[in-house]
PDB file of C-alpha atoms in Angstrom:
ATOM      1  CA  UNK U   1      -8.529 -21.948  -1.601  1.00 51.00           C
ATOM      2  CA  UNK U   2     -10.476 -20.334   1.625  1.00 47.00           C
ATOM      3  CA  UNK U   3      -9.476 -17.198   0.376  1.00 49.00           C
ATOM      4  CA  UNK U   4     -11.000 -17.332  -3.049  1.00 49.00           C
ATOM      5  CA  UNK U   5     -14.302 -18.974  -2.224  1.00 51.00           C
ATOM      6  CA  UNK U   6     -15.842 -15.606  -2.117  1.00 46.00           C
ATOM      7  CA  UNK U   7     -15.662 -15.811  -5.959  1.00 48.00           C
ATOM      8  CA  UNK U   8     -18.086 -18.640  -6.205  1.00 52.00           C
ATOM      9  CA  UNK U   9     -20.459 -17.122  -3.595  1.00 46.00           C
ATOM     10  CA  UNK U  10     -20.666 -13.474  -6.009  1.00 50.00           C
ATOM     11  CA  UNK U  11     -21.161 -15.285  -8.864  1.00 50.00           C
ATOM     12  CA  UNK U  12     -23.355 -16.785  -7.402  1.00 48.00           C
ATOM     13  CA  UNK U  13     -25.434 -14.280  -6.018  1.00 43.00           C
ATOM     14  CA  UNK U  14     -24.979 -11.976  -9.285  1.00 45.00           C
ATOM     15  CA  UNK U  15     -26.146 -14.712 -11.612  1.00 47.00           C
ATOM     16  CA  UNK U  16     -29.117 -15.248  -8.681  1.00 44.00           C
ATOM     17  CA  UNK U  17     -29.509 -11.009 -10.085  1.00 41.00           C
ATOM     18  CA  UNK U  18     -29.070 -11.242 -13.387  1.00 43.00           C
ATOM     19  CA  UNK U  19     -30.714 -14.462 -14.385  1.00 43.00           C
ATOM     20  CA  UNK U  20     -33.797 -13.559 -16.550  1.00 41.00           C
ATOM     21  CA  UNK U  21     -37.101 -14.361 -15.601  1.00 41.00           C
ATOM     22  CA  UNK U  22     -40.797 -15.540 -17.354  1.00 46.00           C
ATOM     23  CA  UNK U  23     -42.157 -13.827 -13.722  1.00 47.00           C
ATOM     24  CA  UNK U  24     -43.535 -11.022 -14.703  1.00 49.00           C
ATOM     25  CA  UNK U  25     -44.498 -10.142 -12.092  1.00 49.00           C
ATOM     26  CA  UNK U  26     -41.334  -9.121 -10.341  1.00 44.00           C
ATOM     27  CA  UNK U  27     -40.615  -6.204 -10.924  1.00 43.00           C
ATOM     28  CA  UNK U  28     -37.995  -4.806 -13.484  1.00 42.00           C
ATOM     29  CA  UNK U  29     -36.000  -2.805 -10.655  1.00 40.00           C
ATOM     30  CA  UNK U  30     -35.247  -5.934  -8.967  1.00 42.00           C
ATOM     31  CA  UNK U  31     -32.498  -7.156 -11.953  1.00 39.00           C
ATOM     32  CA  UNK U  32     -29.387  -4.144 -11.640  1.00 51.00           C
ATOM     33  CA  UNK U  33     -27.104  -4.654 -14.066  1.00 61.00           C
ATOM     34  CA  UNK U  34     -23.089  -5.126 -12.694  1.00 69.00           C
ATOM     35  CA  UNK U  35     -22.006  -2.425 -14.011  1.00 80.00           C
ATOM     36  CA  UNK U  36     -23.891  -0.804 -10.872  1.00 85.00           C
ATOM     37  CA  UNK U  37     -22.253  -2.736  -8.125  1.00 86.00           C
ATOM     38  CA  UNK U  38     -18.731  -0.815  -9.671  1.00 88.00           C
ATOM     39  CA  UNK U  39     -20.324   2.311  -9.504  1.00 91.00           C
ATOM     40  CA  UNK U  40     -21.710   1.684  -6.038  1.00 91.00           C
ATOM     41  CA  UNK U  41     -18.039   0.605  -5.302  1.00 91.00           C
ATOM     42  CA  UNK U  42     -16.216   3.549  -7.056  1.00 93.00           C
ATOM     43  CA  UNK U  43     -18.701   5.790  -4.750  1.00 94.00           C
ATOM     44  CA  UNK U  44     -17.893   3.678  -1.959  1.00 94.00           C
ATOM     45  CA  UNK U  45     -14.154   3.878  -1.711  1.00 93.00           C
ATOM     46  CA  UNK U  46     -14.725   8.109  -2.345  1.00 95.00           C
ATOM     47  CA  UNK U  47     -16.723   8.411   0.705  1.00 96.00           C
ATOM     48  CA  UNK U  48     -14.685   6.469   2.974  1.00 95.00           C
ATOM     49  CA  UNK U  49     -11.626   8.722   1.556  1.00 93.00           C
ATOM     50  CA  UNK U  50     -13.393  12.347   2.285  1.00 93.00           C
ATOM     51  CA  UNK U  51     -14.395  11.220   5.290  1.00 95.00           C
ATOM     52  CA  UNK U  52     -10.716  10.640   6.131  1.00 94.00           C
ATOM     53  CA  UNK U  53      -9.396  13.522   4.429  1.00 91.00           C
ATOM     54  CA  UNK U  54     -11.631  15.847   6.566  1.00 92.00           C
ATOM     55  CA  UNK U  55     -11.106  13.902   9.858  1.00 95.00           C
ATOM     56  CA  UNK U  56      -7.710  13.998   9.390  1.00 93.00           C
ATOM     57  CA  UNK U  57      -7.329  17.758   8.928  1.00 90.00           C
ATOM     58  CA  UNK U  58     -10.148  18.186  11.585  1.00 92.00           C
ATOM     59  CA  UNK U  59      -7.427  16.197  13.869  1.00 92.00           C
ATOM     60  CA  UNK U  60      -4.333  18.797  12.022  1.00 89.00           C
ATOM     61  CA  UNK U  61      -6.123  21.632  13.009  1.00 88.00           C
ATOM     62  CA  UNK U  62      -7.007  20.791  16.654  1.00 89.00           C
ATOM     63  CA  UNK U  63      -3.952  18.550  17.549  1.00 90.00           C
ATOM     64  CA  UNK U  64      -1.854  20.526  15.829  1.00 85.00           C
ATOM     65  CA  UNK U  65       0.544  16.979  15.365  1.00 88.00           C
ATOM     66  CA  UNK U  66       4.006  16.142  13.217  1.00 86.00           C
ATOM     67  CA  UNK U  67       2.439  17.137   9.712  1.00 85.00           C
ATOM     68  CA  UNK U  68       4.590  13.509   8.613  1.00 85.00           C
ATOM     69  CA  UNK U  69       2.378  11.773  11.595  1.00 90.00           C
ATOM     70  CA  UNK U  70      -1.101  13.004   9.498  1.00 90.00           C
ATOM     71  CA  UNK U  71       0.214  12.168   6.424  1.00 87.00           C
ATOM     72  CA  UNK U  72       0.915   8.340   7.551  1.00 90.00           C
ATOM     73  CA  UNK U  73      -1.842   8.143   8.666  1.00 93.00           C
ATOM     74  CA  UNK U  74      -4.087   9.384   5.306  1.00 92.00           C
ATOM     75  CA  UNK U  75      -1.530   6.441   3.599  1.00 91.00           C
ATOM     76  CA  UNK U  76      -2.907   3.806   6.525  1.00 96.00           C
ATOM     77  CA  UNK U  77      -6.304   4.856   6.383  1.00 95.00           C
ATOM     78  CA  UNK U  78      -6.230   5.105   2.438  1.00 93.00           C
ATOM     79  CA  UNK U  79      -4.508   1.838   2.523  1.00 95.00           C
ATOM     80  CA  UNK U  80      -7.416   0.348   4.368  1.00 94.00           C
ATOM     81  CA  UNK U  81     -10.021   2.250   2.111  1.00 93.00           C
ATOM     82  CA  UNK U  82      -9.105   0.476  -0.957  1.00 92.00           C
ATOM     83  CA  UNK U  83      -8.226  -3.412   0.327  1.00 93.00           C
ATOM     84  CA  UNK U  84     -11.587  -4.712  -0.054  1.00 90.00           C
ATOM     85  CA  UNK U  85     -11.102  -3.453  -3.910  1.00 89.00           C
ATOM     86  CA  UNK U  86     -10.694  -6.960  -5.473  1.00 88.00           C
ATOM     87  CA  UNK U  87     -13.679  -8.534  -3.853  1.00 87.00           C
ATOM     88  CA  UNK U  88     -16.267  -4.780  -5.033  1.00 86.00           C
ATOM     89  CA  UNK U  89     -14.757  -4.516  -8.177  1.00 87.00           C
ATOM     90  CA  UNK U  90     -14.767  -7.533 -11.214  1.00 81.00           C
ATOM     91  CA  UNK U  91     -13.284  -5.042 -13.960  1.00 84.00           C
ATOM     92  CA  UNK U  92     -10.629  -2.886 -14.162  1.00 86.00           C
ATOM     93  CA  UNK U  93     -12.033   0.126 -15.150  1.00 88.00           C
ATOM     94  CA  UNK U  94     -13.230   1.007 -12.045  1.00 90.00           C
ATOM     95  CA  UNK U  95     -10.022   1.204 -10.592  1.00 87.00           C
ATOM     96  CA  UNK U  96      -8.755   3.236 -13.266  1.00 89.00           C
ATOM     97  CA  UNK U  97     -12.002   5.453 -12.669  1.00 92.00           C
ATOM     98  CA  UNK U  98     -10.904   5.929  -9.004  1.00 91.00           C
ATOM     99  CA  UNK U  99      -7.585   6.986 -10.145  1.00 89.00           C
ATOM    100  CA  UNK U 100      -8.980  10.239 -12.663  1.00 91.00           C
ATOM    101  CA  UNK U 101     -10.829  11.183  -9.657  1.00 93.00           C
ATOM    102  CA  UNK U 102      -8.689  11.019  -7.064  1.00 92.00           C
ATOM    103  CA  UNK U 103      -5.196  12.261  -8.457  1.00 89.00           C
ATOM    104  CA  UNK U 104      -6.238  15.480 -10.047  1.00 89.00           C
ATOM    105  CA  UNK U 105      -7.830  15.744  -6.652  1.00 87.00           C
ATOM    106  CA  UNK U 106      -4.748  15.831  -4.467  1.00 84.00           C
ATOM    107  CA  UNK U 107      -2.655  17.654  -6.650  1.00 83.00           C
ATOM    108  CA  UNK U 108      -5.303  20.157  -6.186  1.00 81.00           C
ATOM    109  CA  UNK U 109      -5.429  19.838  -2.495  1.00 79.00           C
ATOM    110  CA  UNK U 110      -1.616  21.038  -2.838  1.00 72.00           C
ATOM    111  CA  UNK U 111      -2.168  24.105  -4.093  1.00 67.00           C
ATOM    112  CA  UNK U 112      -2.060  27.419  -2.513  1.00 56.00           C
ATOM    113  CA  UNK U 113      -5.922  28.333  -1.673  1.00 57.00           C
ATOM    114  CA  UNK U 114      -6.384  24.765  -0.412  1.00 59.00           C
ATOM    115  CA  UNK U 115      -3.469  24.355   1.749  1.00 60.00           C
ATOM    116  CA  UNK U 116      -5.154  26.224   4.492  1.00 61.00           C
ATOM    117  CA  UNK U 117      -7.995  23.204   4.462  1.00 67.00           C
ATOM    118  CA  UNK U 118      -7.731  19.830   3.508  1.00 70.00           C
ATOM    119  CA  UNK U 119      -4.157  20.523   1.679  1.00 67.00           C
ATOM    120  CA  UNK U 120      -2.967  20.641   4.944  1.00 68.00           C
ATOM    121  CA  UNK U 121      -3.337  16.897   5.646  1.00 76.00           C
ATOM    122  CA  UNK U 122      -0.975  16.263   2.376  1.00 72.00           C
ATOM    123  CA  UNK U 123       1.319  19.683   3.115  1.00 61.00           C
ATOM    124  CA  UNK U 124       3.472  20.983   5.407  1.00 50.00           C
ATOM    125  CA  UNK U 125       5.748  17.976   5.918  1.00 49.00           C
ATOM    126  CA  UNK U 126       8.998  20.176   4.294  1.00 48.00           C
ATOM    127  CA  UNK U 127       8.771  18.198   0.847  1.00 50.00           C
ATOM    128  CA  UNK U 128       7.099  19.900  -1.321  1.00 49.00           C
ATOM    129  CA  UNK U 129       8.776  18.167  -4.245  1.00 54.00           C
ATOM    130  CA  UNK U 130       7.306  15.114  -2.669  1.00 63.00           C
ATOM    131  CA  UNK U 131       3.859  14.188  -4.868  1.00 76.00           C
ATOM    132  CA  UNK U 132       3.583  10.232  -2.495  1.00 79.00           C
ATOM    133  CA  UNK U 133      -0.043  10.168  -2.492  1.00 82.00           C
ATOM    134  CA  UNK U 134      -0.278  10.025  -6.544  1.00 86.00           C
ATOM    135  CA  UNK U 135       2.519   7.803  -6.758  1.00 91.00           C
ATOM    136  CA  UNK U 136       0.215   6.074  -4.393  1.00 91.00           C
ATOM    137  CA  UNK U 137      -2.706   6.108  -6.048  1.00 91.00           C
ATOM    138  CA  UNK U 138      -0.877   5.261  -9.564  1.00 91.00           C
ATOM    139  CA  UNK U 139       1.109   2.258  -7.244  1.00 93.00           C
ATOM    140  CA  UNK U 140      -2.062   0.675  -6.619  1.00 92.00           C
ATOM    141  CA  UNK U 141      -3.259   1.233  -9.779  1.00 90.00           C
ATOM    142  CA  UNK U 142      -0.924  -0.229 -11.417  1.00 93.00           C
ATOM    143  CA  UNK U 143      -0.708  -3.250  -9.060  1.00 95.00           C
ATOM    144  CA  UNK U 144      -5.042  -4.050  -9.700  1.00 92.00           C
ATOM    145  CA  UNK U 145      -3.835  -4.363 -13.121  1.00 91.00           C
ATOM    146  CA  UNK U 146      -1.112  -6.727 -12.357  1.00 93.00           C
ATOM    147  CA  UNK U 147      -2.996  -9.054  -9.870  1.00 90.00           C
ATOM    148  CA  UNK U 148      -5.928  -9.377 -11.520  1.00 76.00           C
ATOM    149  CA  UNK U 149      -8.565 -10.932  -9.711  1.00 75.00           C
ATOM    150  CA  UNK U 150      -5.974 -12.746  -6.695  1.00 91.00           C
ATOM    151  CA  UNK U 151      -7.079 -10.779  -3.893  1.00 94.00           C
ATOM    152  CA  UNK U 152      -3.870 -12.332  -2.590  1.00 95.00           C
ATOM    153  CA  UNK U 153      -1.198 -11.166  -4.374  1.00 96.00           C
ATOM    154  CA  UNK U 154      -3.020  -7.717  -4.409  1.00 96.00           C
ATOM    155  CA  UNK U 155      -3.701  -7.405  -0.276  1.00 96.00           C
ATOM    156  CA  UNK U 156      -0.498  -7.964   0.603  1.00 98.00           C
ATOM    157  CA  UNK U 157       1.309  -5.441  -0.988  1.00 97.00           C
ATOM    158  CA  UNK U 158      -1.639  -3.005  -0.198  1.00 97.00           C
ATOM    159  CA  UNK U 159      -0.992  -3.932   3.668  1.00 97.00           C
ATOM    160  CA  UNK U 160       2.697  -3.430   2.848  1.00 97.00           C
ATOM    161  CA  UNK U 161       2.135   0.524   1.607  1.00 95.00           C
ATOM    162  CA  UNK U 162      -0.172   0.910   4.417  1.00 95.00           C
ATOM    163  CA  UNK U 163       1.205  -0.632   7.550  1.00 97.00           C
ATOM    164  CA  UNK U 164       4.718  -1.167   6.511  1.00 96.00           C
ATOM    165  CA  UNK U 165       6.078   2.310   5.430  1.00 92.00           C
ATOM    166  CA  UNK U 166       3.953   3.977   8.463  1.00 93.00           C
ATOM    167  CA  UNK U 167       5.495   2.230  10.614  1.00 95.00           C
ATOM    168  CA  UNK U 168       8.891   3.015   9.111  1.00 93.00           C
ATOM    169  CA  UNK U 169       8.425   7.169   9.268  1.00 89.00           C
ATOM    170  CA  UNK U 170       6.403   6.602  12.365  1.00 92.00           C
ATOM    171  CA  UNK U 171       8.754   5.119  14.215  1.00 95.00           C
ATOM    172  CA  UNK U 172      11.814   7.057  13.036  1.00 91.00           C
ATOM    173  CA  UNK U 173      10.002  10.227  13.916  1.00 90.00           C
ATOM    174  CA  UNK U 174       9.692   8.973  17.089  1.00 90.00           C
ATOM    175  CA  UNK U 175      12.635   7.051  18.503  1.00 92.00           C
ATOM    176  CA  UNK U 176      14.761   7.578  15.326  1.00 87.00           C
ATOM    177  CA  UNK U 177      19.163   8.620  16.692  1.00 88.00           C
ATOM    178  CA  UNK U 178      20.825   6.994  13.505  1.00 88.00           C
ATOM    179  CA  UNK U 179      20.266   8.608  10.649  1.00 86.00           C
ATOM    180  CA  UNK U 180      20.883   8.120   7.200  1.00 85.00           C
ATOM    181  CA  UNK U 181      20.691  10.043   3.812  1.00 79.00           C
ATOM    182  CA  UNK U 182      19.180   9.441   1.159  1.00 76.00           C
ATOM    183  CA  UNK U 183      18.014  11.294  -2.542  1.00 69.00           C
ATOM    184  CA  UNK U 184      15.157  12.774  -0.761  1.00 63.00           C
ATOM    185  CA  UNK U 185      16.269  13.891   2.674  1.00 71.00           C
ATOM    186  CA  UNK U 186      17.147  12.054   5.687  1.00 82.00           C
ATOM    187  CA  UNK U 187      15.470   7.945   6.999  1.00 87.00           C
ATOM    188  CA  UNK U 188      16.226   6.293  10.535  1.00 91.00           C
ATOM    189  CA  UNK U 189      18.194   3.028  11.437  1.00 92.00           C
ATOM    190  CA  UNK U 190      15.326   2.621  13.021  1.00 94.00           C
ATOM    191  CA  UNK U 191      12.903   3.342  11.211  1.00 94.00           C
ATOM    192  CA  UNK U 192      14.231   1.078   8.311  1.00 94.00           C
ATOM    193  CA  UNK U 193      13.834  -1.473  11.411  1.00 96.00           C
ATOM    194  CA  UNK U 194      10.481  -1.110  12.178  1.00 97.00           C
ATOM    195  CA  UNK U 195       9.565  -1.747   8.336  1.00 97.00           C
ATOM    196  CA  UNK U 196      11.123  -4.950   7.978  1.00 97.00           C
ATOM    197  CA  UNK U 197       9.498  -6.058  10.978  1.00 98.00           C
ATOM    198  CA  UNK U 198       5.981  -4.264  10.388  1.00 98.00           C
ATOM    199  CA  UNK U 199       6.198  -6.236   6.445  1.00 98.00           C
ATOM    200  CA  UNK U 200       7.292  -9.061   7.976  1.00 98.00           C
ATOM    201  CA  UNK U 201       3.923  -9.806   8.990  1.00 98.00           C
ATOM    202  CA  UNK U 202       2.326  -7.818   6.883  1.00 98.00           C
ATOM    203  CA  UNK U 203       3.768 -10.687   4.147  1.00 98.00           C
ATOM    204  CA  UNK U 204       3.820 -14.331   6.568  1.00 97.00           C
ATOM    205  CA  UNK U 205       0.550 -14.002   8.379  1.00 97.00           C
ATOM    206  CA  UNK U 206      -1.587 -14.142   4.668  1.00 97.00           C
ATOM    207  CA  UNK U 207       0.584 -16.277   3.139  1.00 97.00           C
ATOM    208  CA  UNK U 208       0.301 -18.546   6.537  1.00 96.00           C
ATOM    209  CA  UNK U 209      -3.862 -18.041   6.589  1.00 96.00           C
ATOM    210  CA  UNK U 210      -5.099 -17.669   2.990  1.00 95.00           C
ATOM    211  CA  UNK U 211      -2.047 -19.286   1.048  1.00 95.00           C
ATOM    212  CA  UNK U 212      -1.844 -23.552   0.127  1.00 94.00           C
ATOM    213  CA  UNK U 213       2.299 -22.784   1.016  1.00 96.00           C
ATOM    214  CA  UNK U 214       4.066 -24.634   3.571  1.00 96.00           C
ATOM    215  CA  UNK U 215       4.880 -22.830   6.947  1.00 96.00           C
ATOM    216  CA  UNK U 216       8.508 -22.719   6.210  1.00 97.00           C
ATOM    217  CA  UNK U 217       7.775 -21.256   2.909  1.00 97.00           C
ATOM    218  CA  UNK U 218       5.900 -18.522   4.845  1.00 98.00           C
ATOM    219  CA  UNK U 219       8.720 -18.009   7.148  1.00 98.00           C
ATOM    220  CA  UNK U 220      11.663 -17.485   4.441  1.00 98.00           C
ATOM    221  CA  UNK U 221       8.849 -16.171   2.507  1.00 98.00           C
ATOM    222  CA  UNK U 222       8.371 -13.638   4.711  1.00 98.00           C
ATOM    223  CA  UNK U 223      11.848 -12.597   5.634  1.00 98.00           C
ATOM    224  CA  UNK U 224      13.503 -12.515   2.431  1.00 98.00           C
ATOM    225  CA  UNK U 225      10.708 -10.075   1.342  1.00 98.00           C
ATOM    226  CA  UNK U 226      10.907  -7.689   3.555  1.00 98.00           C
ATOM    227  CA  UNK U 227      14.403  -7.827   3.842  1.00 97.00           C
ATOM    228  CA  UNK U 228      14.885  -6.765  -0.187  1.00 97.00           C
ATOM    229  CA  UNK U 229      11.521  -4.227   0.759  1.00 97.00           C
ATOM    230  CA  UNK U 230      13.631  -2.867   3.398  1.00 96.00           C
ATOM    231  CA  UNK U 231      16.509  -1.577   0.649  1.00 94.00           C
ATOM    232  CA  UNK U 232      13.995  -1.174  -1.553  1.00 94.00           C
ATOM    233  CA  UNK U 233      11.898   1.822   0.806  1.00 92.00           C
ATOM    234  CA  UNK U 234      15.827   2.585   2.363  1.00 89.00           C
ATOM    235  CA  UNK U 235      16.553   4.416  -1.001  1.00 87.00           C
ATOM    236  CA  UNK U 236      13.498   4.971  -2.650  1.00 85.00           C
ATOM    237  CA  UNK U 237      13.290   9.445  -2.999  1.00 79.00           C
ATOM    238  CA  UNK U 238      11.033  11.468  -3.008  1.00 76.00           C
ATOM    239  CA  UNK U 239       7.763   9.455  -2.412  1.00 81.00           C
ATOM    240  CA  UNK U 240       8.529   7.007  -4.926  1.00 88.00           C
ATOM    241  CA  UNK U 241       8.657   4.201  -2.519  1.00 90.00           C
ATOM    242  CA  UNK U 242       4.211   4.788  -2.561  1.00 92.00           C
ATOM    243  CA  UNK U 243       5.025   2.932  -5.661  1.00 94.00           C
ATOM    244  CA  UNK U 244       7.450   1.111  -5.883  1.00 95.00           C
ATOM    245  CA  UNK U 245       6.783  -0.639  -2.770  1.00 96.00           C
ATOM    246  CA  UNK U 246       3.619  -2.261  -3.752  1.00 96.00           C
ATOM    247  CA  UNK U 247       4.813  -2.803  -7.532  1.00 97.00           C
ATOM    248  CA  UNK U 248       8.601  -4.621  -6.399  1.00 97.00           C
ATOM    249  CA  UNK U 249       6.172  -5.626  -3.477  1.00 97.00           C
ATOM    250  CA  UNK U 250       4.042  -7.850  -6.014  1.00 97.00           C
ATOM    251  CA  UNK U 251       6.790  -9.019  -8.639  1.00 97.00           C
ATOM    252  CA  UNK U 252       8.783 -10.540  -5.125  1.00 97.00           C
ATOM    253  CA  UNK U 253       5.724 -12.198  -4.124  1.00 97.00           C
ATOM    254  CA  UNK U 254       5.345 -13.744  -7.120  1.00 96.00           C
ATOM    255  CA  UNK U 255       8.482 -15.117  -7.707  1.00 96.00           C
ATOM    256  CA  UNK U 256       8.491 -16.043  -4.757  1.00 97.00           C
ATOM    257  CA  UNK U 257       6.035 -18.176  -4.482  1.00 95.00           C
ATOM    258  CA  UNK U 258       6.891 -20.888  -7.009  1.00 92.00           C
ATOM    259  CA  UNK U 259      10.092 -21.082  -5.678  1.00 96.00           C
ATOM    260  CA  UNK U 260      11.334 -24.422  -4.012  1.00 96.00           C
ATOM    261  CA  UNK U 261      12.581 -24.340   0.136  1.00 97.00           C
ATOM    262  CA  UNK U 262      15.967 -24.845  -0.540  1.00 97.00           C
ATOM    263  CA  UNK U 263      16.090 -21.809  -3.233  1.00 97.00           C
ATOM    264  CA  UNK U 264      14.817 -19.861  -0.814  1.00 98.00           C
ATOM    265  CA  UNK U 265      17.174 -20.174   1.686  1.00 98.00           C
ATOM    266  CA  UNK U 266      19.526 -20.152  -0.678  1.00 98.00           C
ATOM    267  CA  UNK U 267      18.310 -16.665  -1.906  1.00 97.00           C
ATOM    268  CA  UNK U 268      18.245 -15.392   1.747  1.00 97.00           C
ATOM    269  CA  UNK U 269      21.657 -16.438   2.634  1.00 97.00           C
ATOM    270  CA  UNK U 270      22.505 -13.778   0.283  1.00 97.00           C
ATOM    271  CA  UNK U 271      19.993 -11.267   1.517  1.00 97.00           C
ATOM    272  CA  UNK U 272      20.506 -11.330   4.731  1.00 96.00           C
ATOM    273  CA  UNK U 273      24.685  -9.798   4.096  1.00 96.00           C
ATOM    274  CA  UNK U 274      23.572  -7.615   1.006  1.00 96.00           C
ATOM    275  CA  UNK U 275      20.532  -5.641   3.336  1.00 94.00           C
ATOM    276  CA  UNK U 276      23.206  -5.476   6.211  1.00 93.00           C
ATOM    277  CA  UNK U 277      26.124  -4.157   4.038  1.00 93.00           C
ATOM    278  CA  UNK U 278      23.186  -1.334   2.106  1.00 90.00           C
ATOM    279  CA  UNK U 279      22.332   0.034   5.645  1.00 89.00           C
ATOM    280  CA  UNK U 280      26.243   0.140   6.675  1.00 88.00           C
ATOM    281  CA  UNK U 281      26.843   1.987   3.543  1.00 88.00           C
ATOM    282  CA  UNK U 282      23.672   4.663   3.613  1.00 85.00           C
ATOM    283  CA  UNK U 283      24.956   4.986   7.144  1.00 83.00           C
ATOM    284  CA  UNK U 284      28.741   5.793   5.900  1.00 83.00           C
ATOM    285  CA  UNK U 285      28.269   8.226   3.580  1.00 80.00           C
ATOM    286  CA  UNK U 286      26.140  10.584   5.513  1.00 73.00           C
ATOM    287  CA  UNK U 287      28.841  10.429   8.335  1.00 64.00           C
ATOM    288  CA  UNK U 288      31.534  11.251   5.833  1.00 63.00           C
ATOM    289  CA  UNK U 289      28.679  14.156   4.389  1.00 56.00           C
ATOM    290  CA  UNK U 290      28.656  15.601   7.810  1.00 58.00           C
ATOM    291  CA  UNK U 291      32.015  15.372   8.461  1.00 52.00           C
ATOM    292  CA  UNK U 292      33.082  17.570   5.545  1.00 54.00           C
ATOM    293  CA  UNK U 293      30.759  19.980   5.906  1.00 54.00           C
TER     294      UNK U 293
END
């Protein structure tokens, strides 16, 4: 309940601005329309994203880091920039406007002419057929439409997308030793475990702090969802994890929050061996393919 008190505050604030008054001395420009707040929110998000692209372009040009590090830093920044969207917008159309603006821009940044500038932040990772950033934007838009005015159910999938997915890639690059092959390329066991740990905290901490669930329920939900989403991330291809993670994250979260503790324990008992089996099968398939080359 504490998490939703901002609605009462925001409503009171808006009503105080929109309330008609008989005071003829009051300046007319003092009473803004609520649409203006949505446009200001759109402008704020676009300014942050522009600054993020400019900063990462400079970072890549000066320090020449691994291309995937730059891309994941972009994803982290994008995720954190859109995290306040439920507080900024009181309708779905501003989110759709953001998608209509950012998706074509991100596509344009992949063109040859722009690759040497801001486009280098998106490209140069050897995955030209990946449209991860486009799926990212699309996933966020669909998530906002699904969650409506529920910040908790919006924020947790965004944290998963921004932090857990990035942790998997960055840990895999730095410490990955055991590789397995998926439809879209190679991934690592170490990266999958990093996703598991990061996803657990991205789910458990918000539920513990901002929901009415018991601590044991938040623990079981976080364990269950982090395992299931680790499998989703492991088998996703060509950047589709940026779409699957927020959508599946919301669906699983929404369903599990209504489960009893007994049902959650039962689901967890089934999911743990299934997750282990999935990763082991992927590793074995990779070894078999490599052996026949």
